[in-house]
PDB file of C-alpha atoms in Angstrom:
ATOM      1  CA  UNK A   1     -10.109   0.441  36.132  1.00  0.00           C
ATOM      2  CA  UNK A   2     -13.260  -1.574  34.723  1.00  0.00           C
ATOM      3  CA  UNK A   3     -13.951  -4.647  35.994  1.00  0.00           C
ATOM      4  CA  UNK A   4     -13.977  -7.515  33.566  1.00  0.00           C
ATOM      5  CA  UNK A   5     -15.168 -11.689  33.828  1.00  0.00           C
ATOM      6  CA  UNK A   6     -13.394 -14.270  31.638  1.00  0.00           C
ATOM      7  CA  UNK A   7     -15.464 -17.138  31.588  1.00  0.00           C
ATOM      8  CA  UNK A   8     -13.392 -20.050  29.900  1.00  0.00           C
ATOM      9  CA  UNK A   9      -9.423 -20.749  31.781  1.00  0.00           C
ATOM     10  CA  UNK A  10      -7.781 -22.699  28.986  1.00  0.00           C
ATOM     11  CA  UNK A  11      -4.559 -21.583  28.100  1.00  0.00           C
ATOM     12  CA  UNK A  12      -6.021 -18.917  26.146  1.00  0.00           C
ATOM     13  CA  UNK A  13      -8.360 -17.902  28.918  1.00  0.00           C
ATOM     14  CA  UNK A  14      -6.139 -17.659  31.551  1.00  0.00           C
ATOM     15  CA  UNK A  15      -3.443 -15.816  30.276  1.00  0.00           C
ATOM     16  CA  UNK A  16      -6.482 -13.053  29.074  1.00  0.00           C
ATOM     17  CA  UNK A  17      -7.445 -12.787  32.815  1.00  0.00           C
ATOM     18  CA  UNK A  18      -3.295 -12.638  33.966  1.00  0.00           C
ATOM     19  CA  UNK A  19      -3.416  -9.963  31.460  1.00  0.00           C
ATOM     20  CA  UNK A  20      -6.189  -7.617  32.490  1.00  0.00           C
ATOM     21  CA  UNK A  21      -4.621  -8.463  36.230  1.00  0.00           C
ATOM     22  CA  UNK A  22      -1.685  -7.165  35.228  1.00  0.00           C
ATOM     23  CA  UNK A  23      -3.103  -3.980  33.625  1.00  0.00           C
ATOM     24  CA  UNK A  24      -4.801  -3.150  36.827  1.00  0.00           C
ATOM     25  CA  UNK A  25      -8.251  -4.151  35.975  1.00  0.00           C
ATOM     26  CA  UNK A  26     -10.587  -6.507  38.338  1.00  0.00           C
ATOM     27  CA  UNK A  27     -10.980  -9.613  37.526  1.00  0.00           C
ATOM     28  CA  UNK A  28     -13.768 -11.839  38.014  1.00  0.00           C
ATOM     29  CA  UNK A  29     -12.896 -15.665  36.853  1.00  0.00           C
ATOM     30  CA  UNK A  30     -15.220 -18.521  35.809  1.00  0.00           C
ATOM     31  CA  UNK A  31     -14.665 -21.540  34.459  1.00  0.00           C
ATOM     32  CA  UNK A  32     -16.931 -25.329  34.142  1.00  0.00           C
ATOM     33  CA  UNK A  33     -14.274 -27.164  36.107  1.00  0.00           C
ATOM     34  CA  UNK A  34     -13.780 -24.598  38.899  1.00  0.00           C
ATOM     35  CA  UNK A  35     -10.483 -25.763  40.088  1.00  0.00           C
ATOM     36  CA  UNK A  36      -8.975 -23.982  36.928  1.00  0.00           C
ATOM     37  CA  UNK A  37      -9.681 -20.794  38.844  1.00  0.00           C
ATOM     38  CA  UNK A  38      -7.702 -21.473  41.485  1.00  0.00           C
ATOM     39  CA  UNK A  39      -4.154 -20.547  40.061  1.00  0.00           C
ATOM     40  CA  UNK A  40      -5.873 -17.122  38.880  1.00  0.00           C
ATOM     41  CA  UNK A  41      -7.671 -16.650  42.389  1.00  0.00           C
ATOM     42  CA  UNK A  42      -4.035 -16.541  44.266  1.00  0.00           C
ATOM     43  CA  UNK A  43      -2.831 -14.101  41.955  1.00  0.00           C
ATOM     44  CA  UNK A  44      -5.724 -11.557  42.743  1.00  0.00           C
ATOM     45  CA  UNK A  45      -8.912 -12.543  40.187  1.00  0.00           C
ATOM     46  CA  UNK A  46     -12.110 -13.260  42.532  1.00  0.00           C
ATOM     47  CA  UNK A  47     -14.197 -16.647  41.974  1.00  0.00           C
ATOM     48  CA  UNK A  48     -17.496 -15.425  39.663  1.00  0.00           C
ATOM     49  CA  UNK A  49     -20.282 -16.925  40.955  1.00  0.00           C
ATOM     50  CA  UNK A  50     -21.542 -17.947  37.409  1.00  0.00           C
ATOM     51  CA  UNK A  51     -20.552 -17.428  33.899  1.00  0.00           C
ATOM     52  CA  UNK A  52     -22.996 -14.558  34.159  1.00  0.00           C
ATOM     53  CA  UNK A  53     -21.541 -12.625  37.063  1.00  0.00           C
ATOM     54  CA  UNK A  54     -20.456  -9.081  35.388  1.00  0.00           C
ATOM     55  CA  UNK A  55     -21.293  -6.224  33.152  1.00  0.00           C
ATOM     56  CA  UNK A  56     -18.425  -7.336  30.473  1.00  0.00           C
ATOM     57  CA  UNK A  57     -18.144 -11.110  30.081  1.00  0.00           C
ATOM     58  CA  UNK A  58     -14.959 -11.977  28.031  1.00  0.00           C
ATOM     59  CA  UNK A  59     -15.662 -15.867  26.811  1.00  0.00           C
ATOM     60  CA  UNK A  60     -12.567 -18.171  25.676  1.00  0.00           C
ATOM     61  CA  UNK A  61     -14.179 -21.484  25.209  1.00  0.00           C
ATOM     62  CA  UNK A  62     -14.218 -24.432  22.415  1.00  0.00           C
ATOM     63  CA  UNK A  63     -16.811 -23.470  21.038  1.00  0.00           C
ATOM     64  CA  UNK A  64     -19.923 -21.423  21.196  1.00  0.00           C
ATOM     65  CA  UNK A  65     -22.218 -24.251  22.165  1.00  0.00           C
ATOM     66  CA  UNK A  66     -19.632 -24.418  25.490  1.00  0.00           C
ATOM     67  CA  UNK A  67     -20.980 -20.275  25.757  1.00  0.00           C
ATOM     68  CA  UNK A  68     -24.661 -21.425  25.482  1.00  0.00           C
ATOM     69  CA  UNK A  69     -23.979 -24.844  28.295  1.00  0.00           C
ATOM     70  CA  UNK A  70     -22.269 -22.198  30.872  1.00  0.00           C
ATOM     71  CA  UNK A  71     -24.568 -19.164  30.489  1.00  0.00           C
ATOM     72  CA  UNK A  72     -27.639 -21.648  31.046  1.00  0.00           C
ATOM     73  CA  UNK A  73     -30.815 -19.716  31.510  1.00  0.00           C
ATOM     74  CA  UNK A  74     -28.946 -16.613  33.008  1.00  0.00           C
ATOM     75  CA  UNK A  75     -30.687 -13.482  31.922  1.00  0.00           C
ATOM     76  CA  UNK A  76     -28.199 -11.062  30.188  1.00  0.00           C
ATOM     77  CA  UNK A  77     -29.241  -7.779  30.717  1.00  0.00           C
ATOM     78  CA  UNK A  78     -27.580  -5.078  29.805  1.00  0.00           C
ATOM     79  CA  UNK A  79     -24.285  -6.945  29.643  1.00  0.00           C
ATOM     80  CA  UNK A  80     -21.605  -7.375  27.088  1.00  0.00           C
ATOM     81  CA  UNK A  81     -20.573 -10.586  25.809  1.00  0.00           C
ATOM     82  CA  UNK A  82     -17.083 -10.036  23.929  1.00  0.00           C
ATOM     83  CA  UNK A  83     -16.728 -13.771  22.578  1.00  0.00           C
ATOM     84  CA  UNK A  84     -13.229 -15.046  21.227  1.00  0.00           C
ATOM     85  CA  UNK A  85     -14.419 -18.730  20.588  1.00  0.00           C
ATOM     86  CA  UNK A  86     -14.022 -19.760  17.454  1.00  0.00           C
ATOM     87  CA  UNK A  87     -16.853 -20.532  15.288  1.00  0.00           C
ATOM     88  CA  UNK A  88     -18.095 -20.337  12.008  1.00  0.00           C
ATOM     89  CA  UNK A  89     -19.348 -17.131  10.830  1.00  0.00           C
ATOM     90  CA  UNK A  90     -23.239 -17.796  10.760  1.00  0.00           C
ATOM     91  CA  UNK A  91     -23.257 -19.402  14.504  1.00  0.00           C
ATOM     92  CA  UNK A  92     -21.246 -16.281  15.088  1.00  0.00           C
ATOM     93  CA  UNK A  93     -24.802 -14.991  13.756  1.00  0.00           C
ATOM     94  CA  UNK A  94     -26.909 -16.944  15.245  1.00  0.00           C
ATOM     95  CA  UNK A  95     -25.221 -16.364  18.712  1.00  0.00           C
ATOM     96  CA  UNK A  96     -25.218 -12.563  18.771  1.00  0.00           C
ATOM     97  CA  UNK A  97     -29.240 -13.337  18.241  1.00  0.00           C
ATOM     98  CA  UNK A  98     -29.111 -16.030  21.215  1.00  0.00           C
ATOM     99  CA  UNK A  99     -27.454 -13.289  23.345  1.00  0.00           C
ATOM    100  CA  UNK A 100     -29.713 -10.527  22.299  1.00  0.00           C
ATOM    101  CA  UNK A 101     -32.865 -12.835  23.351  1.00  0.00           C
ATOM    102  CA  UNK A 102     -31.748 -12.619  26.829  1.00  0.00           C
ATOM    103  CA  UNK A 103     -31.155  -8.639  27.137  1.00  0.00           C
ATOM    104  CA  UNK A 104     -27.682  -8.833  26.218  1.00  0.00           C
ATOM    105  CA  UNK A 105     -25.087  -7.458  23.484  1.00  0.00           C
ATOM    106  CA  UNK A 106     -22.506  -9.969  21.779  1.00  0.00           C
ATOM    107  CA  UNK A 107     -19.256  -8.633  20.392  1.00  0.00           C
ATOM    108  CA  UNK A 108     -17.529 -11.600  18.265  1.00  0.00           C
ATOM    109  CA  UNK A 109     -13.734 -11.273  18.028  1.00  0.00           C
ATOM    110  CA  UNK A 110     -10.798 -13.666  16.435  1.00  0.00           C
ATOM    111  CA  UNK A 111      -7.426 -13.707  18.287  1.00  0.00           C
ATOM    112  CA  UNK A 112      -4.723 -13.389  16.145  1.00  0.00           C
ATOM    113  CA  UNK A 113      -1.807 -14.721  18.299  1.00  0.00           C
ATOM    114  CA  UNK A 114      -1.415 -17.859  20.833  1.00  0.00           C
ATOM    115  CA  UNK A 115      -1.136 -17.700  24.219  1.00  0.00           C
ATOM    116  CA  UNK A 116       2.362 -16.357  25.355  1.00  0.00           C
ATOM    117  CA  UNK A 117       1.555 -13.286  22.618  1.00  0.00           C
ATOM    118  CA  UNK A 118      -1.815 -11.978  24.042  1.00  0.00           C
ATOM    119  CA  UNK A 119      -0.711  -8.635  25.698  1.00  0.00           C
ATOM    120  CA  UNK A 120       2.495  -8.445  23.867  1.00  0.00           C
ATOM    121  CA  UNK A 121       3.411  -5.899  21.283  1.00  0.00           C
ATOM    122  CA  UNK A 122       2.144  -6.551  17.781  1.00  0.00           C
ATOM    123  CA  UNK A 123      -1.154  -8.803  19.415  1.00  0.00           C
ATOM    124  CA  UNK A 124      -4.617  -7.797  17.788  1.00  0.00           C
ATOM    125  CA  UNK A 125      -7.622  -8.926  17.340  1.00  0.00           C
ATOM    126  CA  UNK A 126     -10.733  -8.470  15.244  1.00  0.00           C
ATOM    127  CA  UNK A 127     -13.635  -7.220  16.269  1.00  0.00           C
ATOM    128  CA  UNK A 128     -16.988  -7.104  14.775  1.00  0.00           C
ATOM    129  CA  UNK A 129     -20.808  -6.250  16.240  1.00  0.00           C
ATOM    130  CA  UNK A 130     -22.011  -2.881  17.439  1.00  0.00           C
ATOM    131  CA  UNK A 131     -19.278  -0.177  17.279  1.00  0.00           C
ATOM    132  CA  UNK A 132     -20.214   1.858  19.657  1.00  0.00           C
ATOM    133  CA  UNK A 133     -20.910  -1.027  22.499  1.00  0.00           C
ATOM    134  CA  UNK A 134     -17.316  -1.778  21.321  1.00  0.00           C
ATOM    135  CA  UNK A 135     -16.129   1.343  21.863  1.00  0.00           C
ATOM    136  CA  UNK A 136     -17.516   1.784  25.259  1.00  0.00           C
ATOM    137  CA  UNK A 137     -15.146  -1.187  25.704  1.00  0.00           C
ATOM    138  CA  UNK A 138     -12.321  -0.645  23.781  1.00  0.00           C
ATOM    139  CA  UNK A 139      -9.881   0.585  26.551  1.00  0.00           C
ATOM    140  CA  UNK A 140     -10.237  -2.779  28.402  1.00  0.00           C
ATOM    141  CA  UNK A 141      -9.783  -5.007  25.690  1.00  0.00           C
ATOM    142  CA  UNK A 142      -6.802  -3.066  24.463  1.00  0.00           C
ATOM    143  CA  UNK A 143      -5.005  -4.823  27.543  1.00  0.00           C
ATOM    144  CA  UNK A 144      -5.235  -8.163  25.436  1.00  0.00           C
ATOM    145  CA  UNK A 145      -3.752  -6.328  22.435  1.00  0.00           C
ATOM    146  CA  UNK A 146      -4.953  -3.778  19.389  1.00  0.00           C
ATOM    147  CA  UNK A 147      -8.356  -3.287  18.883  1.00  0.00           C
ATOM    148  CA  UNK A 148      -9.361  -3.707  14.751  1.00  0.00           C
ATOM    149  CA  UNK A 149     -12.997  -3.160  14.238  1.00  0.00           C
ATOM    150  CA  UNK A 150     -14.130  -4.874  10.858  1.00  0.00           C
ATOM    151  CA  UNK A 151     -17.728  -4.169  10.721  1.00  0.00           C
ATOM    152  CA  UNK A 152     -20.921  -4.523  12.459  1.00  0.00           C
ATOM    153  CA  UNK A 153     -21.941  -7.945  10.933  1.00  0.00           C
ATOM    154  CA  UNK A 154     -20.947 -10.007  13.693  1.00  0.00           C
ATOM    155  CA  UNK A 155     -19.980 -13.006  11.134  1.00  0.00           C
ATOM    156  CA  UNK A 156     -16.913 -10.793   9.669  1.00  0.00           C
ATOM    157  CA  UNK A 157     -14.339 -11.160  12.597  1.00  0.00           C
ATOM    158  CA  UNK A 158     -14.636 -14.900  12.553  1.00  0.00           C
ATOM    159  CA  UNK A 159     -14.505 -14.476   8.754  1.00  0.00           C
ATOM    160  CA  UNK A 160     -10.901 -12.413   8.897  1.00  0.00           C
ATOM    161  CA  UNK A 161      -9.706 -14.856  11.306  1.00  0.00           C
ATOM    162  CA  UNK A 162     -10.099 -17.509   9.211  1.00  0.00           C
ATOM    163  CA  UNK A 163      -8.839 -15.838   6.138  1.00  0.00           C
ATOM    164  CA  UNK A 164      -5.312 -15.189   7.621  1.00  0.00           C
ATOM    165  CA  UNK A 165      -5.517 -18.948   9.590  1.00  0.00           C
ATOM    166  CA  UNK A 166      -5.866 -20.338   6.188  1.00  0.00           C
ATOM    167  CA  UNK A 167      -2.586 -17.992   4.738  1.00  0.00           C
ATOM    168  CA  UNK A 168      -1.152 -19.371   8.086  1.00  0.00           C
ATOM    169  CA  UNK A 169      -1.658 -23.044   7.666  1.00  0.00           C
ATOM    170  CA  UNK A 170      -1.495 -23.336   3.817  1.00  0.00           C
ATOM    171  CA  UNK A 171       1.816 -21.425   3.634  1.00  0.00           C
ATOM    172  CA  UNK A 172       3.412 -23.249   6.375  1.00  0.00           C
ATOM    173  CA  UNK A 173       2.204 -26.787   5.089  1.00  0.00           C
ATOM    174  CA  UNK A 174       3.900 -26.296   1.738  1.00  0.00           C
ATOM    175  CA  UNK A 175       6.742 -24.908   3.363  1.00  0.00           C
ATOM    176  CA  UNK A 176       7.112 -28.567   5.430  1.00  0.00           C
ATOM    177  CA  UNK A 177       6.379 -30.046   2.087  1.00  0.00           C
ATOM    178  CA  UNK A 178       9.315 -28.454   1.013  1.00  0.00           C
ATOM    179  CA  UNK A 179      11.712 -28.840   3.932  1.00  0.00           C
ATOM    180  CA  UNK A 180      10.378 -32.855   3.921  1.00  0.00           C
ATOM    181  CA  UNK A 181      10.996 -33.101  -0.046  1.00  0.00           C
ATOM    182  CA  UNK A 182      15.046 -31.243   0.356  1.00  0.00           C
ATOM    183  CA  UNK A 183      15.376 -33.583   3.273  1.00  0.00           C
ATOM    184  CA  UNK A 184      15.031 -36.530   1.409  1.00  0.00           C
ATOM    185  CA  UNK A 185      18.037 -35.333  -0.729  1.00  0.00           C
ATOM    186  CA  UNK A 186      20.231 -34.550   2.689  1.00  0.00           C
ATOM    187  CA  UNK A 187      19.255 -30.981   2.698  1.00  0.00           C
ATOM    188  CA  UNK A 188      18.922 -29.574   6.424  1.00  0.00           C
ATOM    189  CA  UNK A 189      15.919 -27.433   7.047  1.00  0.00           C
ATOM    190  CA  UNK A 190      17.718 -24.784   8.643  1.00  0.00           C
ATOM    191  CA  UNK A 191      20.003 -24.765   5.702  1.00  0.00           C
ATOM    192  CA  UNK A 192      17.175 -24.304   3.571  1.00  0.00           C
ATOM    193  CA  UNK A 193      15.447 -22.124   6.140  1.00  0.00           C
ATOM    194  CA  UNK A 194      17.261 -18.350   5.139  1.00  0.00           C
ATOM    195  CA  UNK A 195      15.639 -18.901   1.700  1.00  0.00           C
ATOM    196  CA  UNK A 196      12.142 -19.723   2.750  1.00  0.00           C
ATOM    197  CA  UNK A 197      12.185 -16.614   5.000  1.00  0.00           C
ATOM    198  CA  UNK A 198      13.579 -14.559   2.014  1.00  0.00           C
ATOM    199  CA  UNK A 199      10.145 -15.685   0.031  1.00  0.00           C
ATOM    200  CA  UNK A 200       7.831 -15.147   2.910  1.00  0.00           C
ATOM    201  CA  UNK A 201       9.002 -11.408   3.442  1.00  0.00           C
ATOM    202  CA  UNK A 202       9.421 -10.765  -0.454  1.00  0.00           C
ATOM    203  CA  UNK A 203       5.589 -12.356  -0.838  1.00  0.00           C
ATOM    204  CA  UNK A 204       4.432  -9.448   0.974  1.00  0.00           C
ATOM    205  CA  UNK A 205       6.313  -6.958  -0.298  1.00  0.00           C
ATOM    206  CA  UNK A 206       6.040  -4.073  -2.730  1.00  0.00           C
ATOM    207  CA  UNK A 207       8.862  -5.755  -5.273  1.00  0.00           C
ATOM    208  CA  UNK A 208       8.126  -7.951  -8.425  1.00  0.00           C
ATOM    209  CA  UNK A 209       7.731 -11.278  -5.646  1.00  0.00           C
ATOM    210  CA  UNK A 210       5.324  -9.021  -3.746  1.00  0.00           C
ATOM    211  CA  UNK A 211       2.198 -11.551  -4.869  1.00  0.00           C
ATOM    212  CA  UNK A 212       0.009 -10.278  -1.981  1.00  0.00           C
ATOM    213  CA  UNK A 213      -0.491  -7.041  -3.233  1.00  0.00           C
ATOM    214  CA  UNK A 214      -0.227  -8.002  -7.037  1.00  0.00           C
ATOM    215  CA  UNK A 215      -2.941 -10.848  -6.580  1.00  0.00           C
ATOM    216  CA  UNK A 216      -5.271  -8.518  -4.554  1.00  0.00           C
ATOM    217  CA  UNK A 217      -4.998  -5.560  -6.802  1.00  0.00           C
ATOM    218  CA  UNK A 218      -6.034  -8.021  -9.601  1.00  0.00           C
ATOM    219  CA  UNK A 219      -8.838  -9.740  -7.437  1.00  0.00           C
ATOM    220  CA  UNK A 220     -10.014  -6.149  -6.876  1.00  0.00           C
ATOM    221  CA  UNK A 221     -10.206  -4.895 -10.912  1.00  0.00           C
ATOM    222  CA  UNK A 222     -11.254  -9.132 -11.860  1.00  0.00           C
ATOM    223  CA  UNK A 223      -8.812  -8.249 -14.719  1.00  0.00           C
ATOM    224  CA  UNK A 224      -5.681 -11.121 -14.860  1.00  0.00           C
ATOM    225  CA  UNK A 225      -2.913 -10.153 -16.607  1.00  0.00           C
ATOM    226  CA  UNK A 226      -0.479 -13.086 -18.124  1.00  0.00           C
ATOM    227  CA  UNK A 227       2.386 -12.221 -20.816  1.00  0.00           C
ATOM    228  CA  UNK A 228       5.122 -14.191 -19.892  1.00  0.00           C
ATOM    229  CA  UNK A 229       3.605 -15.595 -16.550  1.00  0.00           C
ATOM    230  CA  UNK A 230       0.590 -17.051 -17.773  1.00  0.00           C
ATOM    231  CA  UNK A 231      -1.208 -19.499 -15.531  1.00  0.00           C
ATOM    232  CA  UNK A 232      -0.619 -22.713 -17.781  1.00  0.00           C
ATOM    233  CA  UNK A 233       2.777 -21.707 -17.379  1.00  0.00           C
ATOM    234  CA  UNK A 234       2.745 -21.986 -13.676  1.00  0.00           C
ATOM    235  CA  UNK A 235       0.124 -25.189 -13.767  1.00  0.00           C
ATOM    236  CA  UNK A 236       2.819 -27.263 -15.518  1.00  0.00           C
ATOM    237  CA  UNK A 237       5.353 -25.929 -13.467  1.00  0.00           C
ATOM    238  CA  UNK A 238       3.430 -27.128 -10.321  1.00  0.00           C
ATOM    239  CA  UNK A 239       3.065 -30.698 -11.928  1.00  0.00           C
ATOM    240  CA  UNK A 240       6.682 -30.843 -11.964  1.00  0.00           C
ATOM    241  CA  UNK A 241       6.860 -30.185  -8.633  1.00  0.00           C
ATOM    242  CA  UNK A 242       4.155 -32.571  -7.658  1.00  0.00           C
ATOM    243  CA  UNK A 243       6.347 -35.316  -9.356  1.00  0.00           C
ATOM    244  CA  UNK A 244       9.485 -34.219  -7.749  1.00  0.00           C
ATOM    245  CA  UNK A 245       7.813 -34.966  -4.114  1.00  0.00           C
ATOM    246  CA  UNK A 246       6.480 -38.146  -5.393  1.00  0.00           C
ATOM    247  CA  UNK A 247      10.117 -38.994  -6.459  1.00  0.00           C
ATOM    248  CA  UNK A 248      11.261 -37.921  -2.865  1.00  0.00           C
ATOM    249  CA  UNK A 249       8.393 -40.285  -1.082  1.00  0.00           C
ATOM    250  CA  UNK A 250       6.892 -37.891   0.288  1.00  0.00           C
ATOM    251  CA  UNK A 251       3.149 -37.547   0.672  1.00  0.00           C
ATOM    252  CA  UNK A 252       0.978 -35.124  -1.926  1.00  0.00           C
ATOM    253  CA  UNK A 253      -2.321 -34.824  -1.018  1.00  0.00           C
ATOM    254  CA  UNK A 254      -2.319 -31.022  -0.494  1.00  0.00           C
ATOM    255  CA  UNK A 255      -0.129 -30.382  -3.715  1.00  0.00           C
ATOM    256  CA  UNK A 256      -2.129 -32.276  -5.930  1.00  0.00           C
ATOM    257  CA  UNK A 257      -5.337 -30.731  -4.778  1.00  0.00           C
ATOM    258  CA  UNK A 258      -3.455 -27.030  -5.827  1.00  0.00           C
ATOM    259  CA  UNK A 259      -1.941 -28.891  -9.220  1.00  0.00           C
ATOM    260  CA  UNK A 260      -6.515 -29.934 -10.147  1.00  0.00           C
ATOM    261  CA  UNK A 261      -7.519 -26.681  -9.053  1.00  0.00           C
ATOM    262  CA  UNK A 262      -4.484 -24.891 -11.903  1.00  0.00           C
ATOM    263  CA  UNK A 263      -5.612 -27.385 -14.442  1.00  0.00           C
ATOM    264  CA  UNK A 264      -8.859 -26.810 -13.557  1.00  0.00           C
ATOM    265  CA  UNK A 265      -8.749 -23.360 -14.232  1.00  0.00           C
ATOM    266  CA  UNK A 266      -6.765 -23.705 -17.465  1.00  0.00           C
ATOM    267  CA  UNK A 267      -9.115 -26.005 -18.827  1.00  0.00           C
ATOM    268  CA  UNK A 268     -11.688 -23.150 -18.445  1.00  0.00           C
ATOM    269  CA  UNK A 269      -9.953 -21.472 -20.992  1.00  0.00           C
ATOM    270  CA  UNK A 270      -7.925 -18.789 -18.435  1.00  0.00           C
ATOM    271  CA  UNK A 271      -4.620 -20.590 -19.066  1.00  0.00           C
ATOM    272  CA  UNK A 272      -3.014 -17.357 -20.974  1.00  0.00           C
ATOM    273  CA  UNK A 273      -3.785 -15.124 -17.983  1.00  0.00           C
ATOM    274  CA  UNK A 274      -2.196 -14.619 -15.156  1.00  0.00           C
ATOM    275  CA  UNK A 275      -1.888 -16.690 -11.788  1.00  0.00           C
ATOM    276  CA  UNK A 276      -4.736 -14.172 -10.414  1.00  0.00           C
ATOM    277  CA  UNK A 277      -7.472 -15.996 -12.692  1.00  0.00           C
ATOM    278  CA  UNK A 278      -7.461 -18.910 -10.047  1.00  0.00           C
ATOM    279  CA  UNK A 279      -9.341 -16.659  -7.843  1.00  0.00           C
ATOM    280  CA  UNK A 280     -11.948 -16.949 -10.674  1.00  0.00           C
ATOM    281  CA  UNK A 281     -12.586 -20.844  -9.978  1.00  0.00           C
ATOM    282  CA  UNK A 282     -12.093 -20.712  -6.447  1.00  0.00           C
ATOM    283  CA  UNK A 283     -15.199 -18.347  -6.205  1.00  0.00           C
ATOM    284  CA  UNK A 284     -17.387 -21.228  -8.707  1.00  0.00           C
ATOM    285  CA  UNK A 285     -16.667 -24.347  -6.757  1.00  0.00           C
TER     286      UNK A 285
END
């Protein structure tokens, strides 16, 4: 099996290098407060002698500045970094130009599940940087879960990570908007919980609530259909809402912003198409 070096033993870290012990690979562990390795060193992973000892370095860290602080001065070549920090998307850049400056190759890749789920059925991740250095690679990384390549610009796996975290956070914030605004009338949040889950599946869906695929497909053709579901329609609609969680005491910020950004877009003149023509704002800040 290949041998591999995680450099970085957080929680995320760690359970990568559990994982490529368990799938039979070697496993070299590093990490800035060495203690961390020791767990990881009784289960069978060897003590790296710097960030830098390997061919394949695997890097879960804060950031990518904590990368930079732990590889030093090391020279890097003819290694492969596969970084999983998270970052924005033109350090992402600038780092697989920092790597490349010291003889080495950096792979940038976005998680898509927490700890307990790397290795697990369903884990992925996005990949992005040269395909066929990935490639080389791919059956050790597939340990940690499916390997998606998005492209060779190595800003666009940080950039599809991001995109789903901000589905992730944005859908699950207005759903404890809702849960705190029903609670304030007595309502349970498990009671209200089968419903919620009904919307969620049904939002990504193929039916007449399947808005994923109905909002891309009009993204994609920039044409916004409205008839009887224009986007003033659904602008009101969201004021009421944004005054029904004011009447249940509940805090707004995150509504409200969504309520200026619908009237914004209505004021532009849009408010007879449909709820796709938001897209159209978002894009002209």
């Amino acid at each position: 099996m290949s041998d591999v070096t995680v450099v970085g033993l957080g929680p995320m870290g760690s359970k990568m290098a559990e994982t490529f012990l368990a799938a039979g690979h070697a496993v070299k562990v590093w990490n800035r407060t060495a203690s961390k390795a020791d767990p990881l060193v009784a289960q069978g992973a060897v003590r790296a002698a710097s960030a830098a000892d390997g061919a394949l370095l695997v890097v879960s860290q804060i950031s990518y500045q904590a990368m930079y602080d732990s590889l030093g001065e090391a020279r890097l070549d003819g290694k492969v970094v596969v970084n999983l920090s998270s970052g924005s998307p033109d350090e992402l850049r600038e780092a697989a130009e920092w790597v490349a400056g010291r003889g080495g190759t950096l792979i940038t890749a976005g998680i898509m599940v927490p700890p307990p789920g790397i290795g697990q059925p369903g884990a992925y991740s996005f990949y992005s940087g040269p395909q066929d250095v990935l490639d080389r690679h791919r059956a050790t990384l597939e340990a940690l879960g499916g390997v998606t390549y998005v492209g060779a610009d190595h800003g666009l796996a940080m950039m599809y990570y991001q995109a789903l975290l901000l589905i992730f956070w944005t859908s699950l914030t207005s759903h404890m908007h809702a849960m705190a605004m029903l609670g304030s009338a007595g309502v349970s949040p498990l009671e209200f919980l089968p419903f919620a889950r009904e919307l969620f599946t049904q939002l990504g869906g193929d039916g007449p609530m399947g808005y994923a695929k109905i909002l891309a497909e009009a993204a994609a053709a920039g044409v916004y259909p409205g008839g009887e579901n224009s986007l003033h329609m659904q602008a009101v609609s969201l004021g009421h809402a944004v005054e029904a969680l004011t009447q249940a005491g509940v805090e707004t910020t995150v509504p409200e912003a969504l309520l200026r950004l619908f009237e914004r877009a209505d004021a532009e003149g849009r408010g007879e198409e449909g709820l796709g023509t938001v897209i159209e704002s978002i894009k002209k800040p």
